[in-house]
Amino acid sequence: MSLVVLGAGVSPFVRKVRTFLAEKGQAYAHEQVNPFSPPEGWRELSPLGKIPVLRDGERVINDSSVICQYLERRFPDPALYPRDDYDFARALWLEEFMDGGFVAVSAPKLFQALVLRPLLAQKPADADAEANARKAWDEQIAPMLDYLERSLGGAEFFVAGRLSIADLAVASPFVNARHAGFAPARKRWPKLRAFLERMWARPSFAPLIAEEVPVFGKRASQIAD
Ligand SMILES: N[C@@H](CCC(=O)N[C@@H](CS)C(=O)NCC(=O)O)C(=O)O
């Protein structure tokens, strides 16, 4: 297989690349790599030590955003970046909003605190971690959800009425929030919640989520409507 995605499947960035490849209809191999306990020689493939890495034959590409742009040029159909200049910029911005904004808060305060650390320690999250996560959701994340709700409006997709990198970049990190027991409440963010459910049901997302749930997704049943 000439395309290989390296990185733990539960990473929102790895998931972004895998759903991107699935939406392109491209077959690939996936190799689990834990960036905190990497295989020998990992830094030669990933100079910053991060996942994902894409191998395309002898070529090595780093960073999920760079990888997706590479894949777009390598496999132009179906296009997953808008053609119009402004739409293109909006799609890139939404990707950055999620990667640099949403993930920067939700990864440490929700997923790592409530799912990863308890898994590694083999004991449930303590009351402080629960309270910190709730506070982060209410104070830091809720305004981001308001922004996403407004940006989506009544549309099916975030940009230009069709699936793009923006939709994959938004839907992927919310899977980790879901694993941690958080999703936008239907009452306050109805459009965003319905969008996420549509995206997670797509053939690009559904099998990946199904793979992850038995290990990481036990708290998802706590999600209120
Ligand atoms: N901008 C990078 C971010 C990748 C990233 O932060 N990955 C995390 C896992 S979700 C990682 O590899 N962390 C290990 C580390 O920072 O040492 C991308 O989009 O690929």
Short mmCIF file of C-alpha atoms in Angstrom, two decimals, residues 80-161:
data_model
loop_
_atom_site.label_atom_id
_atom_site.label_comp_id
_atom_site.label_asym_id
_atom_site.label_seq_id
_atom_site.Cartn_x
_atom_site.Cartn_y
_atom_site.Cartn_z
CA LEU A 80 -12.40 19.05 -0.61
CA TYR A 81 -11.18 22.66 -0.71
CA PRO A 82 -13.48 25.38 -2.06
CA ARG A 83 -12.46 26.93 -5.36
CA ASP A 84 -13.60 30.48 -4.59
CA ASP A 85 -10.85 32.56 -2.90
CA TYR A 86 -12.94 33.72 0.04
CA ASP A 87 -14.57 30.33 0.59
CA PHE A 88 -11.10 28.77 0.51
CA ALA A 89 -9.91 31.21 3.19
CA ARG A 90 -13.01 30.53 5.33
CA ALA A 91 -12.45 26.78 5.14
CA LEU A 92 -8.80 27.18 6.19
CA TRP A 93 -9.83 29.50 9.01
CA LEU A 94 -12.39 27.04 10.37
CA GLU A 95 -9.72 24.34 10.29
CA GLU A 96 -7.36 26.63 12.22
CA PHE A 97 -10.15 27.68 14.61
CA MET A 98 -10.62 24.02 15.53
CA ASP A 99 -6.98 22.87 15.52
CA GLY A 100 -5.51 25.91 17.25
CA GLY A 101 -8.53 27.02 19.32
CA PHE A 102 -10.98 24.25 20.15
CA VAL A 103 -8.43 21.41 20.39
CA ALA A 104 -6.03 23.54 22.43
CA VAL A 105 -8.67 23.73 25.19
CA SER A 106 -10.67 20.54 24.77
CA ALA A 107 -7.75 18.11 24.41
CA PRO A 108 -6.13 18.78 27.80
CA LYS A 109 -9.22 19.73 29.76
CA LEU A 110 -11.74 17.19 28.44
CA PHE A 111 -10.19 14.26 26.61
CA GLN A 112 -6.87 13.92 28.39
CA ALA A 113 -8.25 14.74 31.85
CA LEU A 114 -11.40 12.62 31.68
CA VAL A 115 -10.47 9.80 29.29
CA LEU A 116 -6.74 9.31 28.69
CA ARG A 117 -5.32 9.91 32.15
CA PRO A 118 -7.96 7.78 33.90
CA LEU A 119 -7.36 5.00 31.34
CA LEU A 120 -3.62 5.06 31.99
CA ALA A 121 -4.10 5.25 35.78
CA GLN A 122 -6.85 2.61 35.68
CA LYS A 123 -9.10 4.72 37.89
CA PRO A 124 -11.96 7.14 37.23
CA ALA A 125 -11.36 10.87 36.88
CA ASP A 126 -11.49 12.68 40.22
CA ALA A 127 -13.97 15.41 41.17
CA ASP A 128 -11.45 18.20 40.40
CA ALA A 129 -10.92 16.96 36.84
CA GLU A 130 -14.69 16.70 36.36
CA ALA A 131 -15.23 20.23 37.69
CA ASN A 132 -12.36 21.69 35.60
CA ALA A 133 -13.74 20.07 32.46
CA ARG A 134 -17.25 21.43 33.11
CA LYS A 135 -15.79 24.91 33.76
CA ALA A 136 -13.73 24.79 30.54
CA TRP A 137 -16.82 23.70 28.59
CA ASP A 138 -19.03 26.44 30.07
CA GLU A 139 -16.54 29.29 30.01
CA GLN A 140 -14.04 28.66 27.21
CA ILE A 141 -15.73 26.24 24.84
CA ALA A 142 -19.34 27.52 24.88
CA PRO A 143 -18.37 30.79 23.11
CA MET A 144 -16.63 28.70 20.43
CA LEU A 145 -19.82 26.68 20.00
CA ASP A 146 -21.81 29.93 19.67
CA TYR A 147 -19.42 30.99 16.89
CA LEU A 148 -19.73 27.64 15.10
CA GLU A 149 -23.53 27.71 15.40
CA ARG A 150 -23.60 31.19 13.84
CA SER A 151 -21.10 30.25 11.11
CA LEU A 152 -23.08 27.17 10.10
CA GLY A 153 -26.43 28.99 10.07
CA GLY A 154 -29.06 26.93 8.30
CA ALA A 155 -26.58 25.26 5.91
CA GLU A 156 -25.79 21.58 5.64
CA PHE A 157 -22.04 22.24 5.46
CA PHE A 158 -19.87 25.07 6.78
CA VAL A 159 -18.62 26.51 3.50
CA ALA A 160 -20.18 26.97 0.07
CA GLY A 161 -22.94 24.39 0.54
#
